PDB file of N, CA and C in Angstrom:
ATOM      1  N   UNK A  27       0.845  -1.185   0.000  1.00  0.00           N
ATOM      2  CA  UNK A  27       0.000   0.000   0.000  1.00  0.00           C
ATOM      3  C   UNK A  27       0.881   1.236   0.000  1.00  0.00           C
ATOM      4  N   UNK A  28       0.416   2.250  -0.713  1.00  0.00           N
ATOM      5  CA  UNK A  28       1.143   3.513  -0.721  1.00  0.00           C
ATOM      6  C   UNK A  28       0.902   4.232   0.593  1.00  0.00           C
ATOM      7  N   UNK A  29       1.881   4.931   1.057  1.00  0.00           N
ATOM      8  CA  UNK A  29       1.709   5.653   2.325  1.00  0.00           C
ATOM      9  C   UNK A  29       2.012   7.123   2.111  1.00  0.00           C
ATOM     10  N   UNK A  30       1.992   7.860   3.195  1.00  0.00           N
ATOM     11  CA  UNK A  30       2.190   9.302   3.119  1.00  0.00           C
ATOM     12  C   UNK A  30       3.620   9.671   2.781  1.00  0.00           C
ATOM     13  N   UNK A  31       4.528   8.729   2.917  1.00  0.00           N
ATOM     14  CA  UNK A  31       5.916   9.038   2.608  1.00  0.00           C
ATOM     15  C   UNK A  31       6.169   9.119   1.104  1.00  0.00           C
ATOM     16  N   UNK A  32       5.255   8.549   0.311  1.00  0.00           N
ATOM     17  CA  UNK A  32       5.415   8.584  -1.140  1.00  0.00           C
ATOM     18  C   UNK A  32       4.389   9.562  -1.736  1.00  0.00           C
ATOM     19  N   UNK A  33       4.859  10.672  -2.286  1.00  0.00           N
ATOM     20  CA  UNK A  33       3.896  11.617  -2.862  1.00  0.00           C
ATOM     21  C   UNK A  33       3.258  11.058  -4.118  1.00  0.00           C
ATOM     22  N   UNK A  34       1.968  11.287  -4.283  1.00  0.00           N
ATOM     23  CA  UNK A  34       1.228  10.855  -5.462  1.00  0.00           C
ATOM     24  C   UNK A  34       0.797  12.097  -6.211  1.00  0.00           C
ATOM     25  N   UNK A  35       1.319  12.317  -7.391  1.00  0.00           N
ATOM     26  CA  UNK A  35       1.030  13.491  -8.197  1.00  0.00           C
ATOM     27  C   UNK A  35       1.357  14.777  -7.437  1.00  0.00           C
ATOM     28  N   UNK A  36       2.377  14.721  -6.639  1.00  0.00           N
ATOM     29  CA  UNK A  36       2.795  15.904  -5.902  1.00  0.00           C
ATOM     30  C   UNK A  36       1.982  16.188  -4.657  1.00  0.00           C
ATOM     31  N   UNK A  37       1.014  15.333  -4.301  1.00  0.00           N
ATOM     32  CA  UNK A  37       0.171  15.553  -3.116  1.00  0.00           C
ATOM     33  C   UNK A  37       0.515  14.531  -2.050  1.00  0.00           C
ATOM     34  N   UNK A  38       0.586  14.962  -0.844  1.00  0.00           N
ATOM     35  CA  UNK A  38       0.771  14.029   0.267  1.00  0.00           C
ATOM     36  C   UNK A  38      -0.564  13.880   0.988  1.00  0.00           C
ATOM     37  N   UNK A  39      -1.030  12.680   1.143  1.00  0.00           N
ATOM     38  CA  UNK A  39      -2.293  12.417   1.807  1.00  0.00           C
ATOM     39  C   UNK A  39      -2.034  11.967   3.230  1.00  0.00           C
ATOM     40  N   UNK A  40      -3.000  12.165   4.071  1.00  0.00           N
ATOM     41  CA  UNK A  40      -2.801  11.818   5.474  1.00  0.00           C
ATOM     42  C   UNK A  40      -3.014  10.337   5.748  1.00  0.00           C
ATOM     43  N   UNK A  41      -3.625   9.609   4.810  1.00  0.00           N
ATOM     44  CA  UNK A  41      -3.881   8.185   5.014  1.00  0.00           C
ATOM     45  C   UNK A  41      -3.377   7.418   3.802  1.00  0.00           C
ATOM     46  N   UNK A  42      -3.155   6.123   3.943  1.00  0.00           N
ATOM     47  CA  UNK A  42      -2.744   5.315   2.788  1.00  0.00           C
ATOM     48  C   UNK A  42      -3.795   5.365   1.694  1.00  0.00           C
ATOM     49  N   UNK A  43      -3.353   5.312   0.451  1.00  0.00           N
ATOM     50  CA  UNK A  43      -4.267   5.385  -0.682  1.00  0.00           C
ATOM     51  C   UNK A  43      -5.002   4.059  -0.855  1.00  0.00           C
ATOM     52  N   UNK A  44      -4.317   2.970  -0.695  1.00  0.00           N
ATOM     53  CA  UNK A  44      -4.941   1.678  -0.906  1.00  0.00           C
ATOM     54  C   UNK A  44      -5.184   0.998   0.433  1.00  0.00           C
ATOM     55  N   UNK A  45      -6.267   0.255   0.501  1.00  0.00           N
ATOM     56  CA  UNK A  45      -6.556  -0.516   1.698  1.00  0.00           C
ATOM     57  C   UNK A  45      -7.325   0.283   2.737  1.00  0.00           C
ATOM     58  N   UNK A  46      -8.571  -0.094   2.988  1.00  0.00           N
ATOM     59  CA  UNK A  46      -9.370   0.506   4.042  1.00  0.00           C
ATOM     60  C   UNK A  46      -9.823   1.922   3.752  1.00  0.00           C
ATOM     61  N   UNK A  47      -9.999   2.238   2.491  1.00  0.00           N
ATOM     62  CA  UNK A  47     -10.452   3.585   2.144  1.00  0.00           C
ATOM     63  C   UNK A  47     -11.970   3.618   2.272  1.00  0.00           C
ATOM     64  N   UNK A  48     -12.479   4.476   3.137  1.00  0.00           N
ATOM     65  CA  UNK A  48     -13.922   4.609   3.324  1.00  0.00           C
ATOM     66  C   UNK A  48     -14.407   5.949   2.788  1.00  0.00           C
ATOM     67  N   UNK A  49     -15.689   6.114   2.802  1.00  0.00           N
ATOM     68  CA  UNK A  49     -16.279   7.360   2.311  1.00  0.00           C
ATOM     69  C   UNK A  49     -16.001   8.467   3.319  1.00  0.00           C
ATOM     70  N   UNK A  50     -15.566   9.592   2.843  1.00  0.00           N
ATOM     71  CA  UNK A  50     -15.358  10.746   3.690  1.00  0.00           C
ATOM     72  C   UNK A  50     -14.020  10.793   4.388  1.00  0.00           C
ATOM     73  N   UNK A  51     -13.100   9.925   4.005  1.00  0.00           N
ATOM     74  CA  UNK A  51     -11.813   9.950   4.676  1.00  0.00           C
ATOM     75  C   UNK A  51     -10.909  11.041   4.131  1.00  0.00           C
ATOM     76  N   UNK A  52     -11.174  11.507   2.947  1.00  0.00           N
ATOM     77  CA  UNK A  52     -10.357  12.562   2.351  1.00  0.00           C
ATOM     78  C   UNK A  52     -11.222  13.785   2.101  1.00  0.00           C
ATOM     79  N   UNK A  53     -10.695  14.932   2.436  1.00  0.00           N
ATOM     80  CA  UNK A  53     -11.431  16.181   2.236  1.00  0.00           C
ATOM     81  C   UNK A  53     -10.876  16.910   1.028  1.00  0.00           C
ATOM     82  N   UNK A  54     -11.770  17.464   0.230  1.00  0.00           N
ATOM     83  CA  UNK A  54     -11.358  18.269  -0.906  1.00  0.00           C
ATOM     84  C   UNK A  54     -10.947  19.657  -0.425  1.00  0.00           C
ATOM     85  N   UNK A  55     -11.691  20.174   0.559  1.00  0.00           N
ATOM     86  CA  UNK A  55     -11.387  21.484   1.131  1.00  0.00           C
ATOM     87  C   UNK A  55     -11.188  21.315   2.633  1.00  0.00           C
ATOM     88  N   UNK A  56     -10.614  22.325   3.254  1.00  0.00           N
ATOM     89  CA  UNK A  56     -10.381  22.308   4.695  1.00  0.00           C
ATOM     90  C   UNK A  56     -11.714  22.299   5.427  1.00  0.00           C
ATOM     91  N   UNK A  57     -11.764  21.728   6.622  1.00  0.00           N
ATOM     92  CA  UNK A  57     -13.041  21.596   7.334  1.00  0.00           C
ATOM     93  C   UNK A  57     -13.630  22.945   7.736  1.00  0.00           C
ATOM     94  N   UNK A  58     -12.830  24.000   7.859  1.00  0.00           N
ATOM     95  CA  UNK A  58     -13.333  25.333   8.189  1.00  0.00           C
ATOM     96  C   UNK A  58     -13.505  26.207   6.952  1.00  0.00           C
ATOM     97  N   UNK A  59     -13.473  25.610   5.767  1.00  0.00           N
ATOM     98  CA  UNK A  59     -13.505  26.357   4.515  1.00  0.00           C
ATOM     99  C   UNK A  59     -14.749  27.238   4.408  1.00  0.00           C
ATOM    100  N   UNK A  60     -15.926  26.652   4.601  1.00  0.00           N
ATOM    101  CA  UNK A  60     -17.168  27.399   4.414  1.00  0.00           C
ATOM    102  C   UNK A  60     -17.358  28.431   5.510  1.00  0.00           C
ATOM    103  N   UNK A  61     -16.986  28.109   6.749  1.00  0.00           N
ATOM    104  CA  UNK A  61     -17.098  29.072   7.836  1.00  0.00           C
ATOM    105  C   UNK A  61     -16.206  30.279   7.588  1.00  0.00           C
ATOM    106  N   UNK A  62     -14.996  30.036   7.139  1.00  0.00           N
ATOM    107  CA  UNK A  62     -14.084  31.144   6.860  1.00  0.00           C
ATOM    108  C   UNK A  62     -14.598  32.004   5.720  1.00  0.00           C
ATOM    109  N   UNK A  63     -15.141  31.379   4.682  1.00  0.00           N
ATOM    110  CA  UNK A  63     -15.673  32.162   3.579  1.00  0.00           C
ATOM    111  C   UNK A  63     -16.889  32.960   4.014  1.00  0.00           C
ATOM    112  N   UNK A  64     -17.768  32.384   4.816  1.00  0.00           N
ATOM    113  CA  UNK A  64     -18.973  33.079   5.270  1.00  0.00           C
ATOM    114  C   UNK A  64     -18.603  34.287   6.116  1.00  0.00           C
ATOM    115  N   UNK A  65     -17.827  34.065   7.186  1.00  0.00           N
ATOM    116  CA  UNK A  65     -17.480  35.175   8.065  1.00  0.00           C
ATOM    117  C   UNK A  65     -16.549  36.166   7.370  1.00  0.00           C
ATOM    118  N   UNK A  66     -15.695  35.681   6.498  1.00  0.00           N
ATOM    119  CA  UNK A  66     -14.834  36.579   5.738  1.00  0.00           C
ATOM    120  C   UNK A  66     -15.636  37.477   4.812  1.00  0.00           C
ATOM    121  N   UNK A  67     -16.663  36.917   4.172  1.00  0.00           N
ATOM    122  CA  UNK A  67     -17.508  37.715   3.280  1.00  0.00           C
ATOM    123  C   UNK A  67     -18.290  38.761   4.055  1.00  0.00           C
ATOM    124  N   UNK A  68     -18.830  38.376   5.200  1.00  0.00           N
ATOM    125  CA  UNK A  68     -19.571  39.331   6.031  1.00  0.00           C
ATOM    126  C   UNK A  68     -18.643  40.442   6.509  1.00  0.00           C
ATOM    127  N   UNK A  69     -17.453  40.084   6.964  1.00  0.00           N
ATOM    128  CA  UNK A  69     -16.492  41.095   7.425  1.00  0.00           C
ATOM    129  C   UNK A  69     -16.099  42.022   6.277  1.00  0.00           C
ATOM    130  N   UNK A  70     -15.914  41.470   5.088  1.00  0.00           N
ATOM    131  CA  UNK A  70     -15.568  42.284   3.928  1.00  0.00           C
ATOM    132  C   UNK A  70     -16.664  43.303   3.630  1.00  0.00           C
ATOM    133  N   UNK A  71     -17.932  42.873   3.666  1.00  0.00           N
ATOM    134  CA  UNK A  71     -19.040  43.786   3.404  1.00  0.00           C
ATOM    135  C   UNK A  71     -19.118  44.890   4.451  1.00  0.00           C
ATOM    136  N   UNK A  72     -18.892  44.559   5.713  1.00  0.00           N
ATOM    137  CA  UNK A  72     -18.917  45.565   6.777  1.00  0.00           C
ATOM    138  C   UNK A  72     -17.802  46.588   6.569  1.00  0.00           C
ATOM    139  N   UNK A  73     -16.631  46.124   6.212  1.00  0.00           N
ATOM    140  CA  UNK A  73     -15.496  47.031   6.003  1.00  0.00           C
ATOM    141  C   UNK A  73     -15.747  47.935   4.797  1.00  0.00           C
ATOM    142  N   UNK A  74     -16.263  47.382   3.705  1.00  0.00           N
ATOM    143  CA  UNK A  74     -16.552  48.190   2.522  1.00  0.00           C
ATOM    144  C   UNK A  74     -17.627  49.229   2.834  1.00  0.00           C
ATOM    145  N   UNK A  75     -18.641  48.851   3.599  1.00  0.00           N
ATOM    146  CA  UNK A  75     -19.684  49.795   3.996  1.00  0.00           C
ATOM    147  C   UNK A  75     -19.096  50.935   4.826  1.00  0.00           C
ATOM    148  N   UNK A  76     -18.231  50.598   5.756  1.00  0.00           N
ATOM    149  CA  UNK A  76     -17.596  51.620   6.594  1.00  0.00           C
ATOM    150  C   UNK A  76     -16.748  52.569   5.750  1.00  0.00           C
ATOM    151  N   UNK A  77     -15.981  52.039   4.810  1.00  0.00           N
ATOM    152  CA  UNK A  77     -15.155  52.880   3.948  1.00  0.00           C
ATOM    153  C   UNK A  77     -16.019  53.794   3.077  1.00  0.00           C
ATOM    154  N   UNK A  78     -17.137  53.283   2.574  1.00  0.00           N
ATOM    155  CA  UNK A  78     -18.038  54.107   1.761  1.00  0.00           C
ATOM    156  C   UNK A  78     -18.642  55.229   2.600  1.00  0.00           C
ATOM    157  N   UNK A  79     -19.029  54.925   3.842  1.00  0.00           N
ATOM    158  CA  UNK A  79     -19.573  55.970   4.719  1.00  0.00           C
ATOM    159  C   UNK A  79     -18.525  57.033   5.020  1.00  0.00           C
ATOM    160  N   UNK A  80     -17.290  56.614   5.187  1.00  0.00           N
ATOM    161  CA  UNK A  80     -16.220  57.578   5.432  1.00  0.00           C
ATOM    162  C   UNK A  80     -15.968  58.435   4.198  1.00  0.00           C
ATOM    163  N   UNK A  81     -15.966  57.822   3.026  1.00  0.00           N
ATOM    164  CA  UNK A  81     -15.674  58.559   1.807  1.00  0.00           C
ATOM    165  C   UNK A  81     -16.743  59.604   1.513  1.00  0.00           C
ATOM    166  N   UNK A  82     -18.021  59.238   1.683  1.00  0.00           N
ATOM    167  CA  UNK A  82     -19.112  60.154   1.359  1.00  0.00           C
ATOM    168  C   UNK A  82     -19.608  60.916   2.586  1.00  0.00           C
ATOM    169  N   UNK A  83     -18.916  60.805   3.706  1.00  0.00           N
ATOM    170  CA  UNK A  83     -19.195  61.545   4.944  1.00  0.00           C
ATOM    171  C   UNK A  83     -20.643  61.369   5.407  1.00  0.00           C
ATOM    172  N   UNK A  84     -21.078  60.125   5.474  1.00  0.00           N
ATOM    173  CA  UNK A  84     -22.405  59.814   5.975  1.00  0.00           C
ATOM    174  C   UNK A  84     -22.371  59.939   7.492  1.00  0.00           C
ATOM    175  N   UNK A  85     -23.258  60.759   8.079  1.00  0.00           N
ATOM    176  CA  UNK A  85     -23.236  60.896   9.542  1.00  0.00           C
ATOM    177  C   UNK A  85     -23.693  59.605  10.221  1.00  0.00           C
ATOM    178  N   UNK A  86     -23.015  59.234  11.275  1.00  0.00           N
ATOM    179  CA  UNK A  86     -23.347  58.013  12.007  1.00  0.00           C
ATOM    180  C   UNK A  86     -24.094  58.323  13.293  1.00  0.00           C
ATOM    181  N   UNK A  87     -24.777  59.453  13.349  1.00  0.00           N
ATOM    182  CA  UNK A  87     -25.558  59.835  14.520  1.00  0.00           C
ATOM    183  C   UNK A  87     -26.863  60.461  14.038  1.00  0.00           C
ATOM    184  N   UNK A  88     -27.838  60.521  14.920  1.00  0.00           N
ATOM    185  CA  UNK A  88     -29.126  61.110  14.581  1.00  0.00           C
ATOM    186  C   UNK A  88     -29.181  62.521  15.150  1.00  0.00           C
ATOM    187  N   UNK A  89     -29.476  63.480  14.289  1.00  0.00           N
ATOM    188  CA  UNK A  89     -29.611  64.870  14.698  1.00  0.00           C
ATOM    189  C   UNK A  89     -31.025  65.309  14.341  1.00  0.00           C
ATOM    190  N   UNK A  90     -31.860  65.525  15.353  1.00  0.00           N
ATOM    191  CA  UNK A  90     -33.257  65.878  15.119  1.00  0.00           C
ATOM    192  C   UNK A  90     -33.379  67.199  14.374  1.00  0.00           C
ATOM    193  N   UNK A  91     -32.419  68.090  14.512  1.00  0.00           N
ATOM    194  CA  UNK A  91     -32.491  69.376  13.828  1.00  0.00           C
ATOM    195  C   UNK A  91     -32.269  69.238  12.329  1.00  0.00           C
ATOM    196  N   UNK A  92     -31.646  68.161  11.906  1.00  0.00           N
ATOM    197  CA  UNK A  92     -31.395  67.944  10.473  1.00  0.00           C
ATOM    198  C   UNK A  92     -32.483  67.069   9.865  1.00  0.00           C
ATOM    199  N   UNK A  93     -32.852  66.014  10.561  1.00  0.00           N
ATOM    200  CA  UNK A  93     -33.724  65.010   9.963  1.00  0.00           C
ATOM    201  C   UNK A  93     -35.209  65.359   9.999  1.00  0.00           C
ATOM    202  N   UNK A  94     -35.670  66.156  10.954  1.00  0.00           N
ATOM    203  CA  UNK A  94     -37.096  66.369  11.130  1.00  0.00           C
ATOM    204  C   UNK A  94     -37.462  67.849  11.216  1.00  0.00           C
ATOM    205  N   UNK A  95     -37.107  68.697  10.245  1.00  0.00           N
ATOM    206  CA  UNK A  95     -37.420  70.117  10.358  1.00  0.00           C
ATOM    207  C   UNK A  95     -38.926  70.397  10.369  1.00  0.00           C
ATOM    208  N   UNK A  96     -39.708  69.631   9.581  1.00  0.00           N
ATOM    209  CA  UNK A  96     -41.151  69.858   9.558  1.00  0.00           C
ATOM    210  C   UNK A  96     -41.766  69.601  10.941  1.00  0.00           C
ATOM    211  N   UNK A  97     -41.334  68.527  11.575  1.00  0.00           N
ATOM    212  CA  UNK A  97     -41.882  68.192  12.887  1.00  0.00           C
ATOM    213  C   UNK A  97     -41.479  69.241  13.919  1.00  0.00           C
ATOM    214  N   UNK A  98     -40.267  69.740  13.834  1.00  0.00           N
ATOM    215  CA  UNK A  98     -39.843  70.787  14.762  1.00  0.00           C
ATOM    216  C   UNK A  98     -40.665  72.057  14.568  1.00  0.00           C
ATOM    217  N   UNK A  99     -41.028  72.381  13.328  1.00  0.00           N
ATOM    218  CA  UNK A  99     -41.898  73.534  13.085  1.00  0.00           C
ATOM    219  C   UNK A  99     -43.265  73.325  13.714  1.00  0.00           C
ATOM    220  N   UNK A 100     -43.806  72.112  13.614  1.00  0.00           N
ATOM    221  CA  UNK A 100     -45.110  71.822  14.218  1.00  0.00           C
ATOM    222  C   UNK A 100     -45.047  71.949  15.740  1.00  0.00           C
ATOM    223  N   UNK A 101     -43.967  71.467  16.336  1.00  0.00           N
ATOM    224  CA  UNK A 101     -43.821  71.565  17.792  1.00  0.00           C
ATOM    225  C   UNK A 101     -43.657  73.026  18.229  1.00  0.00           C
ATOM    226  N   UNK A 102     -42.974  73.834  17.409  1.00  0.00           N
ATOM    227  CA  UNK A 102     -42.835  75.258  17.714  1.00  0.00           C
ATOM    228  C   UNK A 102     -44.204  75.941  17.658  1.00  0.00           C
ATOM    229  N   UNK A 103     -45.043  75.568  16.673  1.00  0.00           N
ATOM    230  CA  UNK A 103     -46.396  76.123  16.601  1.00  0.00           C
ATOM    231  C   UNK A 103     -47.224  75.718  17.818  1.00  0.00           C
ATOM    232  N   UNK A 104     -47.039  74.514  18.325  1.00  0.00           N
ATOM    233  CA  UNK A 104     -47.739  74.085  19.540  1.00  0.00           C
ATOM    234  C   UNK A 104     -47.292  74.915  20.742  1.00  0.00           C
ATOM    235  N   UNK A 105     -45.982  75.161  20.844  1.00  0.00           N
ATOM    236  CA  UNK A 105     -45.467  75.950  21.968  1.00  0.00           C
ATOM    237  C   UNK A 105     -45.951  77.396  21.908  1.00  0.00           C
ATOM    238  N   UNK A 106     -46.119  77.926  20.685  1.00  0.00           N
ATOM    239  CA  UNK A 106     -46.600  79.296  20.532  1.00  0.00           C
ATOM    240  C   UNK A 106     -48.106  79.405  20.753  1.00  0.00           C
ATOM    241  N   UNK A 107     -48.809  78.276  20.783  1.00  0.00           N
ATOM    242  CA  UNK A 107     -50.244  78.271  21.017  1.00  0.00           C
ATOM    243  C   UNK A 107     -51.069  78.349  19.747  1.00  0.00           C
ATOM    244  N   UNK A 108     -50.459  78.305  18.584  1.00  0.00           N
ATOM    245  CA  UNK A 108     -51.199  78.358  17.322  1.00  0.00           C
ATOM    246  C   UNK A 108     -51.897  77.032  17.023  1.00  0.00           C
ATOM    247  N   UNK A 109     -51.404  75.949  17.587  1.00  0.00           N
ATOM    248  CA  UNK A 109     -52.018  74.630  17.484  1.00  0.00           C
ATOM    249  C   UNK A 109     -52.333  74.190  18.912  1.00  0.00           C
ATOM    250  N   UNK A 110     -53.548  73.647  19.162  1.00  0.00           N
ATOM    251  CA  UNK A 110     -53.859  73.189  20.527  1.00  0.00           C
ATOM    252  C   UNK A 110     -52.834  72.163  21.021  1.00  0.00           C
ATOM    253  N   UNK A 111     -52.494  72.247  22.291  1.00  0.00           N
ATOM    254  CA  UNK A 111     -51.441  71.411  22.885  1.00  0.00           C
ATOM    255  C   UNK A 111     -51.781  69.917  22.838  1.00  0.00           C
ATOM    256  N   UNK A 112     -53.079  69.569  22.920  1.00  0.00           N
ATOM    257  CA  UNK A 112     -53.461  68.153  22.972  1.00  0.00           C
ATOM    258  C   UNK A 112     -53.693  67.557  21.577  1.00  0.00           C
ATOM    259  N   UNK A 113     -53.353  68.268  20.513  1.00  0.00           N
ATOM    260  CA  UNK A 113     -53.534  67.754  19.153  1.00  0.00           C
ATOM    261  C   UNK A 113     -52.519  66.643  18.887  1.00  0.00           C
ATOM    262  N   UNK A 114     -52.998  65.438  18.511  1.00  0.00           N
ATOM    263  CA  UNK A 114     -52.041  64.359  18.221  1.00  0.00           C
ATOM    264  C   UNK A 114     -51.307  64.596  16.908  1.00  0.00           C
ATOM    265  N   UNK A 115     -50.189  63.922  16.740  1.00  0.00           N
ATOM    266  CA  UNK A 115     -49.358  64.116  15.568  1.00  0.00           C
ATOM    267  C   UNK A 115     -50.039  63.748  14.271  1.00  0.00           C
ATOM    268  N   UNK A 116     -50.915  62.736  14.297  1.00  0.00           N
ATOM    269  CA  UNK A 116     -51.558  62.326  13.047  1.00  0.00           C
ATOM    270  C   UNK A 116     -52.519  63.389  12.534  1.00  0.00           C
ATOM    271  N   UNK A 117     -52.979  64.275  13.407  1.00  0.00           N
ATOM    272  CA  UNK A 117     -53.881  65.337  12.963  1.00  0.00           C
ATOM    273  C   UNK A 117     -53.135  66.453  12.237  1.00  0.00           C
ATOM    274  N   UNK A 118     -51.827  66.504  12.373  1.00  0.00           N
ATOM    275  CA  UNK A 118     -51.035  67.575  11.775  1.00  0.00           C
ATOM    276  C   UNK A 118     -50.553  67.249  10.367  1.00  0.00           C
ATOM    277  N   UNK A 119     -50.575  65.986   9.994  1.00  0.00           N
ATOM    278  CA  UNK A 119     -50.018  65.591   8.706  1.00  0.00           C
ATOM    279  C   UNK A 119     -51.003  65.861   7.583  1.00  0.00           C
ATOM    280  N   UNK A 120     -50.502  65.917   6.348  1.00  0.00           N
ATOM    281  CA  UNK A 120     -51.351  66.203   5.191  1.00  0.00           C
ATOM    282  C   UNK A 120     -52.209  64.998   4.811  1.00  0.00           C
ATOM    283  N   UNK A 121     -51.690  63.786   4.994  1.00  0.00           N
ATOM    284  CA  UNK A 121     -52.407  62.595   4.580  1.00  0.00           C
ATOM    285  C   UNK A 121     -52.958  61.884   5.804  1.00  0.00           C
ATOM    286  N   UNK A 122     -54.237  61.582   5.802  1.00  0.00           N
ATOM    287  CA  UNK A 122     -54.881  60.816   6.872  1.00  0.00           C
ATOM    288  C   UNK A 122     -55.698  59.702   6.243  1.00  0.00           C
ATOM    289  N   UNK A 123     -55.756  58.562   6.934  1.00  0.00           N
ATOM    290  CA  UNK A 123     -56.610  57.492   6.430  1.00  0.00           C
ATOM    291  C   UNK A 123     -58.048  57.743   6.879  1.00  0.00           C
ATOM    292  N   UNK A 124     -58.960  56.861   6.511  1.00  0.00           N
ATOM    293  CA  UNK A 124     -60.385  57.067   6.774  1.00  0.00           C
ATOM    294  C   UNK A 124     -60.675  57.149   8.266  1.00  0.00           C
ATOM    295  N   UNK A 125     -60.051  56.314   9.056  1.00  0.00           N
ATOM    296  CA  UNK A 125     -60.279  56.325  10.502  1.00  0.00           C
ATOM    297  C   UNK A 125     -59.834  57.655  11.123  1.00  0.00           C
ATOM    298  N   UNK A 126     -58.683  58.135  10.708  1.00  0.00           N
ATOM    299  CA  UNK A 126     -58.197  59.404  11.258  1.00  0.00           C
ATOM    300  C   UNK A 126     -59.069  60.571  10.811  1.00  0.00           C
ATOM    301  N   UNK A 127     -59.551  60.553   9.566  1.00  0.00           N
ATOM    302  CA  UNK A 127     -60.454  61.623   9.102  1.00  0.00           C
ATOM    303  C   UNK A 127     -61.735  61.622   9.922  1.00  0.00           C
ATOM    304  N   UNK A 128     -62.263  60.440  10.218  1.00  0.00           N
ATOM    305  CA  UNK A 128     -63.483  60.355  11.029  1.00  0.00           C
ATOM    306  C   UNK A 128     -63.241  60.911  12.427  1.00  0.00           C
ATOM    307  N   UNK A 129     -62.094  60.584  13.007  1.00  0.00           N
ATOM    308  CA  UNK A 129     -61.788  61.123  14.345  1.00  0.00           C
ATOM    309  C   UNK A 129     -61.675  62.648  14.319  1.00  0.00           C
ATOM    310  N   UNK A 130     -61.063  63.178  13.277  1.00  0.00           N
ATOM    311  CA  UNK A 130     -60.926  64.623  13.172  1.00  0.00           C
ATOM    312  C   UNK A 130     -62.270  65.317  12.970  1.00  0.00           C
ATOM    313  N   UNK A 131     -63.178  64.691  12.207  1.00  0.00           N
ATOM    314  CA  UNK A 131     -64.509  65.279  11.989  1.00  0.00           C
ATOM    315  C   UNK A 131     -65.350  65.222  13.258  1.00  0.00           C
ATOM    316  N   UNK A 132     -65.259  64.123  14.014  1.00  0.00           N
ATOM    317  CA  UNK A 132     -66.041  63.973  15.240  1.00  0.00           C
ATOM    318  C   UNK A 132     -65.465  64.828  16.374  1.00  0.00           C
ATOM    319  N   UNK A 133     -64.215  65.130  16.292  1.00  0.00           N
ATOM    320  CA  UNK A 133     -63.554  65.842  17.372  1.00  0.00           C
ATOM    321  C   UNK A 133     -62.535  64.908  18.004  1.00  0.00           C
ATOM    322  N   UNK A 134     -61.442  65.479  18.446  1.00  0.00           N
ATOM    323  CA  UNK A 134     -60.355  64.665  19.007  1.00  0.00           C
ATOM    324  C   UNK A 134     -60.800  64.056  20.333  1.00  0.00           C
ATOM    325  N   UNK A 135     -60.430  62.781  20.564  1.00  0.00           N
ATOM    326  CA  UNK A 135     -60.825  62.147  21.832  1.00  0.00           C
ATOM    327  C   UNK A 135     -60.079  62.777  22.994  1.00  0.00           C
ATOM    328  N   UNK A 136     -60.746  62.860  24.105  1.00  0.00           N
ATOM    329  CA  UNK A 136     -60.146  63.466  25.309  1.00  0.00           C
ATOM    330  C   UNK A 136     -59.511  62.425  26.187  1.00  0.00           C
TER     331      UNK A 136
END
């Protein structure tokens, strides 16, 4: 039987080639091959995303003064008394569904 001391086609195998060869005794790829590719791919995507955010200067924090100017204007109108203080937010928007329109026509619930 051939053993590991004799290379076959330039490859050294961990077990003899002849005699007692069962299914699954030889691996084509390393046992951690798929795990390394999976986690490596995920890490690569995270790094590329981070580099893109750095390049295009995407803010990584929430600033209410930048993201919600319309809502801040509505809250300022409430503080000034131009809008009743107990008015819910859905009553201030331009689009309302049928249920909200009915509530607005009947009067806001107390």
